[in-house]
Amino acid sequence: MITHIQGKLVEKTPTDVVIDCGGVGYHINISLHTYSLLPASEHVKLFTHLLIREDAHSLYGFVEKSERELFKLLISVSGIGANIARTMLSSLDSKQIIQAIAVADVVTIQSIKGIGAKTAQRVILDLKEKVLKIYDLDENSLSYNNSNRDEALSALEVLGFVRKMSEKVVDKVISQNPEATVEIIIKQALKNL
């Protein structure tokens, strides 16, 4: 197993990089999050995961070890391949994915391109216990976001907005700002409704 690659950055795109290591160029698939964290210098180190299939050996690289570990968790779920896991890590911050799994927030996970309702539920079902244990999270401490969400939705209903439409807007607000208070959620939602 190749756990990391350190060398000269030769090519860089939002989806992959080529690192020259001892005269050998390694093509490494990356997420947008890793792309945004790549240093400006030519010398880089990426933590990697080697995925071996019948038709290909693919390297996936991450600036942070925690992102690599989350990637490994995601690809362990049936129906989540390396490309969908990479899309998840590109669409949402690692903390947002972990929190969505921990509080069983299907809507946030389903908002990622390529993930349907069944796959989102499977991700939560397969990973919730692991995420709570690995990241030492307490379900009760995470539920405040759901109660803020519920309060904001109730307030918007009282104001005459349709619940289905409100849910989409509120979930978008929460995904952009997970620490938002009820007041902030309502104010942002009103701007988008």
CSV table of N, CA and C in Angstrom, one decimal, residues 74 79-81 84-85 87-88 91 106-123:
chain,number,residue,atom,x,y,z
A,74,LEU,N,-16.2,6.2,3.3
A,74,LEU,CA,-17.3,6.3,2.3
A,74,LEU,C,-17.2,5.2,1.3
A,79,GLY,N,-22.4,0.7,-3.0
A,79,GLY,CA,-23.0,1.8,-3.9
A,79,GLY,C,-22.3,3.1,-4.0
A,80,ILE,N,-21.2,3.2,-3.1
A,80,ILE,CA,-20.4,4.4,-3.1
A,80,ILE,C,-19.0,4.0,-3.7
A,81,GLY,N,-18.8,4.4,-4.9
A,81,GLY,CA,-17.5,4.2,-5.5
A,81,GLY,C,-16.5,5.3,-5.2
A,84,ILE,N,-17.7,8.8,-6.6
A,84,ILE,CA,-18.8,9.4,-5.8
A,84,ILE,C,-18.3,9.9,-4.4
A,85,ALA,N,-17.4,9.1,-3.8
A,85,ALA,CA,-16.8,9.6,-2.6
A,85,ALA,C,-16.0,10.8,-2.8
A,87,THR,N,-16.6,13.1,-5.1
A,87,THR,CA,-17.6,14.1,-5.3
A,87,THR,C,-18.1,14.6,-4.0
A,88,MET,N,-18.4,13.7,-3.1
A,88,MET,CA,-18.9,14.0,-1.8
A,88,MET,C,-17.9,15.0,-1.1
A,91,SER,N,-18.0,18.3,-2.7
A,91,SER,CA,-19.2,19.1,-2.5
A,91,SER,C,-19.4,19.7,-1.1
A,106,VAL,N,-30.4,13.0,5.9
A,106,VAL,CA,-30.5,12.5,4.6
A,106,VAL,C,-30.5,13.5,3.5
A,107,VAL,N,-31.2,14.7,3.8
A,107,VAL,CA,-31.3,15.7,2.8
A,107,VAL,C,-29.9,16.3,2.4
A,108,THR,N,-29.1,16.5,3.4
A,108,THR,CA,-27.7,17.1,3.1
A,108,THR,C,-26.9,16.1,2.3
A,109,ILE,N,-26.9,14.8,2.6
A,109,ILE,CA,-26.2,13.8,1.9
A,109,ILE,C,-26.8,13.7,0.5
A,110,GLN,N,-28.1,13.7,0.4
A,110,GLN,CA,-28.8,13.6,-0.9
A,110,GLN,C,-28.6,14.8,-1.8
A,111,SER,N,-28.2,15.9,-1.2
A,111,SER,CA,-28.0,17.1,-2.0
A,111,SER,C,-26.7,17.0,-2.9
A,112,ILE,N,-25.9,16.0,-2.7
A,112,ILE,CA,-24.7,15.8,-3.4
A,112,ILE,C,-25.0,15.1,-4.8
A,113,LYS,N,-24.5,15.6,-5.8
A,113,LYS,CA,-24.8,15.1,-7.2
A,113,LYS,C,-24.4,13.6,-7.2
A,114,GLY,N,-25.3,12.8,-7.7
A,114,GLY,CA,-25.0,11.3,-7.9
A,114,GLY,C,-25.5,10.5,-6.7
A,115,ILE,N,-26.1,11.2,-5.7
A,115,ILE,CA,-26.5,10.4,-4.5
A,115,ILE,C,-28.1,10.5,-4.4
A,116,GLY,N,-28.7,9.4,-4.5
A,116,GLY,CA,-30.2,9.4,-4.3
A,116,GLY,C,-30.6,9.1,-2.9
A,117,ALA,N,-31.9,9.0,-2.7
A,117,ALA,CA,-32.4,8.8,-1.3
A,117,ALA,C,-31.9,7.5,-0.7
A,118,LYS,N,-32.0,6.4,-1.5
A,118,LYS,CA,-31.6,5.1,-1.0
A,118,LYS,C,-30.1,5.1,-0.6
A,119,THR,N,-29.3,5.7,-1.5
A,119,THR,CA,-27.9,5.7,-1.2
A,119,THR,C,-27.5,6.5,0.0
A,120,ALA,N,-28.2,7.7,0.1
A,120,ALA,CA,-28.0,8.5,1.3
A,120,ALA,C,-28.4,7.8,2.6
A,121,GLN,N,-29.5,7.1,2.6
A,121,GLN,CA,-29.9,6.3,3.7
A,121,GLN,C,-28.9,5.2,4.0
A,122,ARG,N,-28.4,4.6,3.0
A,122,ARG,CA,-27.4,3.5,3.2
A,122,ARG,C,-26.1,4.0,3.8
A,123,VAL,N,-25.7,5.2,3.4
A,123,VAL,CA,-24.5,5.8,3.9
A,123,VAL,C,-24.7,6.0,5.4
